[in-house]
Coordinates of C-alpha atoms in Angstrom, one line a residue:
X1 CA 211.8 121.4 62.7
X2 CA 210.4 121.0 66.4
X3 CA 209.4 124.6 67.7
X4 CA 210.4 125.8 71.7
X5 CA 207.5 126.8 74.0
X6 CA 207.5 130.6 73.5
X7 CA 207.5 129.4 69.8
X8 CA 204.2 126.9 70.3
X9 CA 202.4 129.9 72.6
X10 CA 203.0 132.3 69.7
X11 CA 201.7 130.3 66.8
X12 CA 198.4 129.2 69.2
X13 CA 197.8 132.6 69.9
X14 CA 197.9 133.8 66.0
X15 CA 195.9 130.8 65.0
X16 CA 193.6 131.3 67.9
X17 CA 193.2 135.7 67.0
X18 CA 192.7 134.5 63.4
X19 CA 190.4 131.8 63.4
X20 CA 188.7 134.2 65.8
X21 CA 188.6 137.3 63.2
X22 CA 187.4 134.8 60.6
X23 CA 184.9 133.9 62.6
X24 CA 183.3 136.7 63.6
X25 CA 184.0 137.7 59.8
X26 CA 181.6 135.4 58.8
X27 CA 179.0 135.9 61.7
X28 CA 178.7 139.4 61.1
X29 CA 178.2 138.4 57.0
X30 CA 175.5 136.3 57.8
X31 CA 173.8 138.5 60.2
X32 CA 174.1 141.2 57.3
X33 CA 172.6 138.5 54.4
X34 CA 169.4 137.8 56.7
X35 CA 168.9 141.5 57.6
X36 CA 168.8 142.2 54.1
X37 CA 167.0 139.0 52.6
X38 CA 164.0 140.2 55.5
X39 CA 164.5 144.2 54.5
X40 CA 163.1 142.7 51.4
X41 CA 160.5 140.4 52.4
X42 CA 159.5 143.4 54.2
X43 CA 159.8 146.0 51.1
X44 CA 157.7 144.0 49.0
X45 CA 155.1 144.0 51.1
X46 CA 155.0 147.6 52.1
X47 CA 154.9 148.4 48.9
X48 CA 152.1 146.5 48.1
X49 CA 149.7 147.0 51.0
X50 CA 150.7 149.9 52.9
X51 CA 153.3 152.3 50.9
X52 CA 153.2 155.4 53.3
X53 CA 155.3 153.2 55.8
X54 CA 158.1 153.1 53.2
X55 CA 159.9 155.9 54.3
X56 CA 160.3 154.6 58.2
X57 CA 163.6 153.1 59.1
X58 CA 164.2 149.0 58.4
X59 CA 165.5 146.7 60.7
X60 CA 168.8 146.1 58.4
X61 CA 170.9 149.6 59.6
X62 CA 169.8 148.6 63.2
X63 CA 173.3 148.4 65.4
X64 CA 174.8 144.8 65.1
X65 CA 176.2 142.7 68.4
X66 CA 178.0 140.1 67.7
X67 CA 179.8 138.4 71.2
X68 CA 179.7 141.6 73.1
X69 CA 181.0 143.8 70.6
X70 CA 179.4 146.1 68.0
X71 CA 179.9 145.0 64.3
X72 CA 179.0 147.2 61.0
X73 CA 176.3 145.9 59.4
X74 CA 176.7 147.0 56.2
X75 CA 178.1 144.9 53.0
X76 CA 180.5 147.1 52.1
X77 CA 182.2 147.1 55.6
X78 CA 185.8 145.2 55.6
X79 CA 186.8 145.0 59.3
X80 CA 190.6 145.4 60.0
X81 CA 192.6 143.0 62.2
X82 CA 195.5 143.7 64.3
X83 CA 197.9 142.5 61.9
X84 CA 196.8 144.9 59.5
X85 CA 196.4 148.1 62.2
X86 CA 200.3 147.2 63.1
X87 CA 201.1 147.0 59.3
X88 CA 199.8 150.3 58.7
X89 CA 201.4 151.7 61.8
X90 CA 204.7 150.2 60.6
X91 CA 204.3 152.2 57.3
X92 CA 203.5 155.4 58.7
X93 CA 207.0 155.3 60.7
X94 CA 208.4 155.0 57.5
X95 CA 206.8 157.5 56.1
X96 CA 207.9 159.4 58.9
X97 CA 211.4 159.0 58.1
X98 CA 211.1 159.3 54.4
X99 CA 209.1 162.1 54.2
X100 CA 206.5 160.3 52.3
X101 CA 206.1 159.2 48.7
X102 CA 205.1 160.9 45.3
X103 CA 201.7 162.2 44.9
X104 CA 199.2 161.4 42.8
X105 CA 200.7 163.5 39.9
X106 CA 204.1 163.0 40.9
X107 CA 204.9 165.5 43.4
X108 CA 207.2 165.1 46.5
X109 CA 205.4 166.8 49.2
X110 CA 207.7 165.9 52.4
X111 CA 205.6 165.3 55.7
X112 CA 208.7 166.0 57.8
X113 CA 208.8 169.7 56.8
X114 CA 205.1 169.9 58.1
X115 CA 206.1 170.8 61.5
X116 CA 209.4 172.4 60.7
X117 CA 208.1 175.4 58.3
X118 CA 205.5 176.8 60.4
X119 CA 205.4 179.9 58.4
X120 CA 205.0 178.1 54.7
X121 CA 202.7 175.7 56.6
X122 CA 200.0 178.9 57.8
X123 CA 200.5 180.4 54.9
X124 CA 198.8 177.5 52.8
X125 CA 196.5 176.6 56.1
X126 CA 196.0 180.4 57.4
X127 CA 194.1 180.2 61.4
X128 CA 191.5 182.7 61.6
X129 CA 190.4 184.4 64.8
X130 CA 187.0 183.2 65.7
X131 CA 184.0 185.6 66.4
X132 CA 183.4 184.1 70.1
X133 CA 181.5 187.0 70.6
X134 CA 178.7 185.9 68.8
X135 CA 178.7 182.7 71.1
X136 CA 179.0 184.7 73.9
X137 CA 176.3 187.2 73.3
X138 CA 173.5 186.1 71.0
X139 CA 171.9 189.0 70.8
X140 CA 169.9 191.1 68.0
X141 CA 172.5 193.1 65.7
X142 CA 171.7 194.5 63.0
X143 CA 174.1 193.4 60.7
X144 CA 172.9 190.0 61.4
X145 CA 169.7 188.0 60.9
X146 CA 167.4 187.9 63.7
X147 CA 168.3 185.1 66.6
X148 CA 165.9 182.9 65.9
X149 CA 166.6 182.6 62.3
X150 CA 170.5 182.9 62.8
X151 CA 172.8 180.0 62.0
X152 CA 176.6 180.8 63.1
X153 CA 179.6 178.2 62.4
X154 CA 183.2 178.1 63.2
X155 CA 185.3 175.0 62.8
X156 CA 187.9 175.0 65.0
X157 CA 189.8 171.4 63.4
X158 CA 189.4 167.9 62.8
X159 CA 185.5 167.3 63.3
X160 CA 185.3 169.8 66.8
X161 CA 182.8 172.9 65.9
X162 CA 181.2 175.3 67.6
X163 CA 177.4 176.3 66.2
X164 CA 175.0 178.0 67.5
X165 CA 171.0 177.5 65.8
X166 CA 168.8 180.0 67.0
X167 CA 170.5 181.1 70.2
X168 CA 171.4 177.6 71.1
X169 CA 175.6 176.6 71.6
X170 CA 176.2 172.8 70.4
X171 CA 179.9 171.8 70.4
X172 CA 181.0 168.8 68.1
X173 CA 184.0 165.7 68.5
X174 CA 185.8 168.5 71.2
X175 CA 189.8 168.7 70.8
X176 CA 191.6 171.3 71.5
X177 CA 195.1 169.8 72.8
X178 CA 197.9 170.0 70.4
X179 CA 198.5 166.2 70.5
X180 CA 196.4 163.3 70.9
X181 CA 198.2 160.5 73.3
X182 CA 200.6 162.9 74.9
X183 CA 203.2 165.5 74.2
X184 CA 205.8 163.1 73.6
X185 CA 204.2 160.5 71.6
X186 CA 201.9 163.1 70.0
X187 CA 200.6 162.2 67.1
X188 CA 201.0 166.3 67.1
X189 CA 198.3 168.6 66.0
X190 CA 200.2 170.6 62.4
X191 CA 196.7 173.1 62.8
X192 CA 196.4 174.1 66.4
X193 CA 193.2 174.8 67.7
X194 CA 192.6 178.9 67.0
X195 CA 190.8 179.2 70.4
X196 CA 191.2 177.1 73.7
X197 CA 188.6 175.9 75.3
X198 CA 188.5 178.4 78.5
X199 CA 187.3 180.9 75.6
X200 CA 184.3 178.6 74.8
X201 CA 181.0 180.2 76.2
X202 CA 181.3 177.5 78.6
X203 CA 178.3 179.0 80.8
X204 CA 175.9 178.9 77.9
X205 CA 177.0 175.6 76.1
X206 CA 174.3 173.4 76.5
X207 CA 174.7 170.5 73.9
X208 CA 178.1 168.3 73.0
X209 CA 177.3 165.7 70.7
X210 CA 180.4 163.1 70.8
X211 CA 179.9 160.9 67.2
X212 CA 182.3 158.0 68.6
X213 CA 185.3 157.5 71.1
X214 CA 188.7 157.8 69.1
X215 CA 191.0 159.9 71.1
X216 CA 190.9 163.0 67.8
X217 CA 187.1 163.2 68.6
X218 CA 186.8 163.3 72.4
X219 CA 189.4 164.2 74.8
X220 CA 190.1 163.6 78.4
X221 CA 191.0 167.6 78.5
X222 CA 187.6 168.4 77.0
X223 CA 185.3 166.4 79.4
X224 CA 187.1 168.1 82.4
X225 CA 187.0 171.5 81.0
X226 CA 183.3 171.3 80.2
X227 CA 182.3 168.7 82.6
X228 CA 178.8 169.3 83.7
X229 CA 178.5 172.6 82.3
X230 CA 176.9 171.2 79.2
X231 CA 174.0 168.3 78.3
X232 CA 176.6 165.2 76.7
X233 CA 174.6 163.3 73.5
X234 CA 176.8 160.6 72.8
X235 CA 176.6 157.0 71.1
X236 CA 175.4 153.8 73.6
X237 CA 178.6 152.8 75.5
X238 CA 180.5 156.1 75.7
X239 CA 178.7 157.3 78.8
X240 CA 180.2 154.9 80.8
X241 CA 184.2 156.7 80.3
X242 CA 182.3 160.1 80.8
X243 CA 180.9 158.9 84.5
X244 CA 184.1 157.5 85.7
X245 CA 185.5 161.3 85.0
X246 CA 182.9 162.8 86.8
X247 CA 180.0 163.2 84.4
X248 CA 176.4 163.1 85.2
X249 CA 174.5 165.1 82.1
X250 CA 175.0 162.2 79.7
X251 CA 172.2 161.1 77.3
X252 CA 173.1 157.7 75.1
X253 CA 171.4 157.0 72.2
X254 CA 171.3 154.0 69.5
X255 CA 170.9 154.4 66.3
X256 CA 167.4 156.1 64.7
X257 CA 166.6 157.3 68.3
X258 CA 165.3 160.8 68.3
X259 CA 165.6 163.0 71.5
X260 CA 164.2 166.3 72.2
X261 CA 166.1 168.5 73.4
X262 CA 164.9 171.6 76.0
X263 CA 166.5 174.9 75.1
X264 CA 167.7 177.1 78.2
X265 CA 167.0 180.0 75.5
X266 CA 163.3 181.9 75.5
X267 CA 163.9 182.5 72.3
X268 CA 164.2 179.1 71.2
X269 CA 161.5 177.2 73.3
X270 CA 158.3 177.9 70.2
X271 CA 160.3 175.5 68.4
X272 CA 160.5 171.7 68.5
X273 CA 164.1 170.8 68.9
X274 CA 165.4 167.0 68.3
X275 CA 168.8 165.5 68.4
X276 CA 168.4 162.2 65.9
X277 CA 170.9 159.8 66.2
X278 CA 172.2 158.1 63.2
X279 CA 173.8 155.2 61.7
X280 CA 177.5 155.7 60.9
X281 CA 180.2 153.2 58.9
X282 CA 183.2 153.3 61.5
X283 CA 185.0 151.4 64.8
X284 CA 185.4 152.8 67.9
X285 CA 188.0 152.4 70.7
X286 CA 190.5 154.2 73.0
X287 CA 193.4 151.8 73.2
X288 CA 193.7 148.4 71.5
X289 CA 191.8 146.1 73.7
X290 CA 188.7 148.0 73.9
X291 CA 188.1 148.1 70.3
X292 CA 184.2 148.2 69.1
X293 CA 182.9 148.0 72.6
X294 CA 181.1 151.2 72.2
X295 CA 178.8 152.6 69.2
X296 CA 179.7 155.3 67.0
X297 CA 177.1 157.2 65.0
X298 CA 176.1 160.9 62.8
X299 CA 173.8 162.8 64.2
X300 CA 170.7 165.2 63.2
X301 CA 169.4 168.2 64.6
X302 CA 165.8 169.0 63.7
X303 CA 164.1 172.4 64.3
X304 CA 160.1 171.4 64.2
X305 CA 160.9 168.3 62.2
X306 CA 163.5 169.9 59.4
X307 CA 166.7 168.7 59.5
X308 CA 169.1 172.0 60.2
X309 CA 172.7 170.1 60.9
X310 CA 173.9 166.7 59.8
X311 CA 177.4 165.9 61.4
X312 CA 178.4 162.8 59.9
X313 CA 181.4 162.4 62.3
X314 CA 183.6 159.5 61.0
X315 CA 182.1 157.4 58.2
X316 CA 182.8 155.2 55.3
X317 CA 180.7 154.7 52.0
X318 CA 177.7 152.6 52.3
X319 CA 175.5 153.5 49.2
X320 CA 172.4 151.9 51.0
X321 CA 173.1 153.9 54.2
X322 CA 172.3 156.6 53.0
X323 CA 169.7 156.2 50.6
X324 CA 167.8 154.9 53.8
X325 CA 168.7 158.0 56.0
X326 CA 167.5 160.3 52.9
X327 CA 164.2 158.5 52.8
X328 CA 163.7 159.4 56.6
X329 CA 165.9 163.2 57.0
X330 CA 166.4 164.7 53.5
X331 CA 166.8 168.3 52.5
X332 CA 169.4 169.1 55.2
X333 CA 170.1 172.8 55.9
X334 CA 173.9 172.7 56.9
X335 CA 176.6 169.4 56.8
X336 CA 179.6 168.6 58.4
X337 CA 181.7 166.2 56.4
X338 CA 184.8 164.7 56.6
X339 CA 186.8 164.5 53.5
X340 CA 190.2 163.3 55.0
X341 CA 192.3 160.0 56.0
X342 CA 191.1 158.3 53.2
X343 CA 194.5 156.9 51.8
X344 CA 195.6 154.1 51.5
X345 CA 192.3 153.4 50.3
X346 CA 192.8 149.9 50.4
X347 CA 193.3 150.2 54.6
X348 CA 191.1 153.4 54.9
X349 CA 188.4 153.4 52.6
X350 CA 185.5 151.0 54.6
X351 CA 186.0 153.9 57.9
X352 CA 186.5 157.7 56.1
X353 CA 185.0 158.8 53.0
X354 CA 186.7 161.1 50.1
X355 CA 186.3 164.7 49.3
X356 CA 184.2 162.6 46.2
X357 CA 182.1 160.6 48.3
X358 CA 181.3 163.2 50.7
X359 CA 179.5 165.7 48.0
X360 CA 177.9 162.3 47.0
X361 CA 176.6 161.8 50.5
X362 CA 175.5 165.2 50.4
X363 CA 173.1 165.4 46.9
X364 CA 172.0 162.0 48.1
X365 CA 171.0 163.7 51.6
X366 CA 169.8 167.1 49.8
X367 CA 172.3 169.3 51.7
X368 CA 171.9 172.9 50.9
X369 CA 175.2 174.0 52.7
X370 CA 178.2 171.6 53.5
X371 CA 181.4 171.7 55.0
X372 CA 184.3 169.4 54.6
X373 CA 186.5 168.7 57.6
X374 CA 188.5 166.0 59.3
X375 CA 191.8 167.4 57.7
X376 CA 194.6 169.6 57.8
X377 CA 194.3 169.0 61.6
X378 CA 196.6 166.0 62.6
X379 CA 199.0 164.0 59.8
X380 CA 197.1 160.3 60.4
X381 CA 197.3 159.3 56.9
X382 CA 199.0 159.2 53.7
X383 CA 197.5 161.6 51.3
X384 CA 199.4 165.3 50.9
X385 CA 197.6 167.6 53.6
X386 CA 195.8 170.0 51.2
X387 CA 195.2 167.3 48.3
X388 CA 191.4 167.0 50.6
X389 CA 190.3 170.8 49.8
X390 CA 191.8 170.4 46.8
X391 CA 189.6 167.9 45.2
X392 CA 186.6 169.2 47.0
X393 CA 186.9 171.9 45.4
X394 CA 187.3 171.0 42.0
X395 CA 184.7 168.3 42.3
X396 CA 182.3 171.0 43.8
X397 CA 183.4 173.2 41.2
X398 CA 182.5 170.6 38.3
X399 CA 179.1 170.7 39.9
X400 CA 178.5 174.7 39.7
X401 CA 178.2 174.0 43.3
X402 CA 181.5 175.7 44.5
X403 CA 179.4 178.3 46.6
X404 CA 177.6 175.0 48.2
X405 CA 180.4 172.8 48.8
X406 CA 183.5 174.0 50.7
X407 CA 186.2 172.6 52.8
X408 CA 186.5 173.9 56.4
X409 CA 188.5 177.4 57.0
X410 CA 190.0 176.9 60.5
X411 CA 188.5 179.3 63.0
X412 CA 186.6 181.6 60.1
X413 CA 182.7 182.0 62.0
X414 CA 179.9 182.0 59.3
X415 CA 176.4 183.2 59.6
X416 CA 173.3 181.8 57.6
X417 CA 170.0 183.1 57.6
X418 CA 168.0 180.7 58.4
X419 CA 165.0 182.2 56.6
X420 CA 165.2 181.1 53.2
X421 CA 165.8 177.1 53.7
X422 CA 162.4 177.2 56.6
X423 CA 160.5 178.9 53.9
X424 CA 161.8 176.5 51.3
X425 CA 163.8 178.3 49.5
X426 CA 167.0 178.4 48.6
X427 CA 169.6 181.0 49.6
X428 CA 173.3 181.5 51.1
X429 CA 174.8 182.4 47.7
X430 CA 176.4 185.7 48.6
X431 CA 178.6 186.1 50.9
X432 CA 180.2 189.6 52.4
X433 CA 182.2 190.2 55.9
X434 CA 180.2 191.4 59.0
X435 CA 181.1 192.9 62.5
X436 CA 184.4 194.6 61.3
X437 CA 185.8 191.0 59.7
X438 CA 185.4 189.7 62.4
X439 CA 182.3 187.2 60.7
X440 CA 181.3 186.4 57.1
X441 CA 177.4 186.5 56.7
X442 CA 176.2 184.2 54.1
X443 CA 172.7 185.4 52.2

């Protein structure tokens, strides 16, 4: 059979793409088997001669660049090619049209309806009405711990939070549009957001940390809502997008940096405050040809050297990744996990973690207080929409850690005292409303 022209330009091009993937395939194995192969060299003499240097960060979880682009360097990474992000896209079309298939215990949950039955749809995933207030006007109450032991959370959907640590505002991954690529294409939000952003405290915001550049993490309508309002903290590359809109306050960090931070609040500035930056199993990109060229990361904020907030952003499994960030940062105050889009596991499972592996994450990191989010938000993948709180809760449950371990209530603000975990105790087991409902206080 003798094959035309656009027939020859097609094959070269998918041999050329895949003997390129396989390449860098490779590459970024072997870069991982002498990171590790040193990691030990270097272990065993540590250990040996100088053991107190055990606990600083190795060389292997150190970002990889491999032709330009970032890589993961972790073993249990599998990166995806095009062929397979088309595949996947193909099959959630269909799943589109079907509805979807059976669950796991052979239930018919229909995605279409998701969008259609707005009323069945709150009822199971009820929007509270966040107590901006608090945000607003961090001042001394009496139904509430003092400021500078005060902890306040609200999720507002996917991984975008509002928290405030001792009088200081910190937003997370902001979205607050009600799609992600536009109205049309969507995908559609099936949670919208239970505040807009002009309800932020936008005067007093000071810190939005951005864990990577997918469009359900950090929006276009975001950046020019905040713009310079706020200090940005986001991963190396993903300053350069924020500049071309206008952005000056931008801080990049690499992985294991540590940057301090200097509160505007006089209530704040006796403490130490650092912003850590940490590794993360992921990808990053906007649109298909910019695809790893920026980093993507968790990060940790200490108050005089304890870690108070872990927000793990978008992260897969990597047993050893975590073991070395809980020999450096363990005993974590409060955690933001994500505990959805993890099916198919076979396409998802190297870039988002389970309900399962994220309370794993979490007695591996010592969290006292953790909540699951990154679902309910948008439909991007194929497990039923509550089936994430469902097993969290049940797993947490299993643990007699159910008061611990909870998925994200969208809007619902929270309030920790902050007393018990800096006196190194433990605390935050009851729970009763505050401020007319408007809060729950956790003690």
């Amino acid at each position: 059979m003798v094959l035309g022209l656009k027939s020859k330009i097609t094959l070269g091009m998918v041999v050329t793409y895949t003997s390129y993937i396989g390449y860098i395939s490779l590459r970024t194995q072997w870069e991982i088997q002498q990171r590790e192969a040193l990691y030990h060299r270097k272990q065993s003499t540590l250990q040996s001669a100088h053991p107190e240097l055990d606990q600083e960060p190795s060389g292997r979880f150190l970002p990889l660049v491999i032709h330009g682009k970032f890589e993961n360097p972790f073993k249990e990474y599998r990166a995806q090619s095009l062929f397979e992000f088309f595949l996947v896209r193909v099959m959630e079309v269909v799943e589109l049209i079907t509805g979807g298939s059976d669950d796991k215990d052979g239930h018919h949950h229909d995605s279409r309806l998701l969008h259609k039955d707005i009323a069945k749809l709150r009822a199971t995933l009820p929007i509270y009405q966040p107590d901006m207030a608090l945000y607003h006007h961090p001042a001394d109450d009496g139904e509430l711990p003092e400021l500078l032991k005060r902890f306040v959370f609200t999720w507002l959907g996917q991984s975008c939070s509002i928290l405030q640590i001792s009088g200081i505002n910190f937003l997370t991954d902001p979205i607050f549009q009600d799609y992600l690529i536009n109205p049309y294409i969507g995908p559609q939000r099936i949670t919208p957001s239970p505040v807009q952003i002009q309800e932020l405290p936008l005067q007093s915001l000071q810190y939005v940390l951005i864990s990577h550049n997918h469009p359900d993490h950090f929006e276009d309508y975001s950046i020019a809502a905040i713009n310079n309002q706020a200090e940005w903290i986001v991963p190396m590359g993903v300053g350069a997008h924020l500049k071309r809109k206008g952005v000056y306050k931008v801080i990049e960090m690499s992985w294991w940096d540590r940057y301090e931070i200097q509160p505007q609040q006089v209530s704040a500035t006796k403490s130490k405050w650092e912003v850590v930056c940490l590794p993360a199993m992921h990808w990053s990109g906007r649109c298909i040809y910019d695809n790893n060229s920026t980093l993507w990361c968790s990060f940790l904020i200490l108050k005089d050297n304890k870690p108070v907030f872990y927000h793990a952003g978008d992260t897969g499994y990597s047993e050893s990744m975590f073991d070395e960030i809980k020999t450096k940062y363990s005993g974590v105050f409060f955690g933001m996990l994500p505990i959805g889009q993890y099916c198919p596991e076979w396409h998802q499972k190297p870039r988002h973690i389970s309900p399962i592996e994220s309370l794993t994450i979490s007695e591996c990191m010592g969290i006292q207080k953790m909540v699951g989010v990154h679902w309910g938000t948008f439909k991007l993948s194929s497990e039923h929409v509550m089936e994430p709180q469902q097993l969290l809760h049940q797993a947490a449950k299993d643990l007699s850690r159910e008061k611990d371990f909870k998925a994200g209530e969208f809007g619902k603000t929270f309030v920790y005292d902050l007393t018990a975990f800096e006196s190194g105790t433990a605390g935050g087991d009851t729970e009763r409303e505050i401020r007319a409902g408007k809060s729950v206080l956790c003690r």
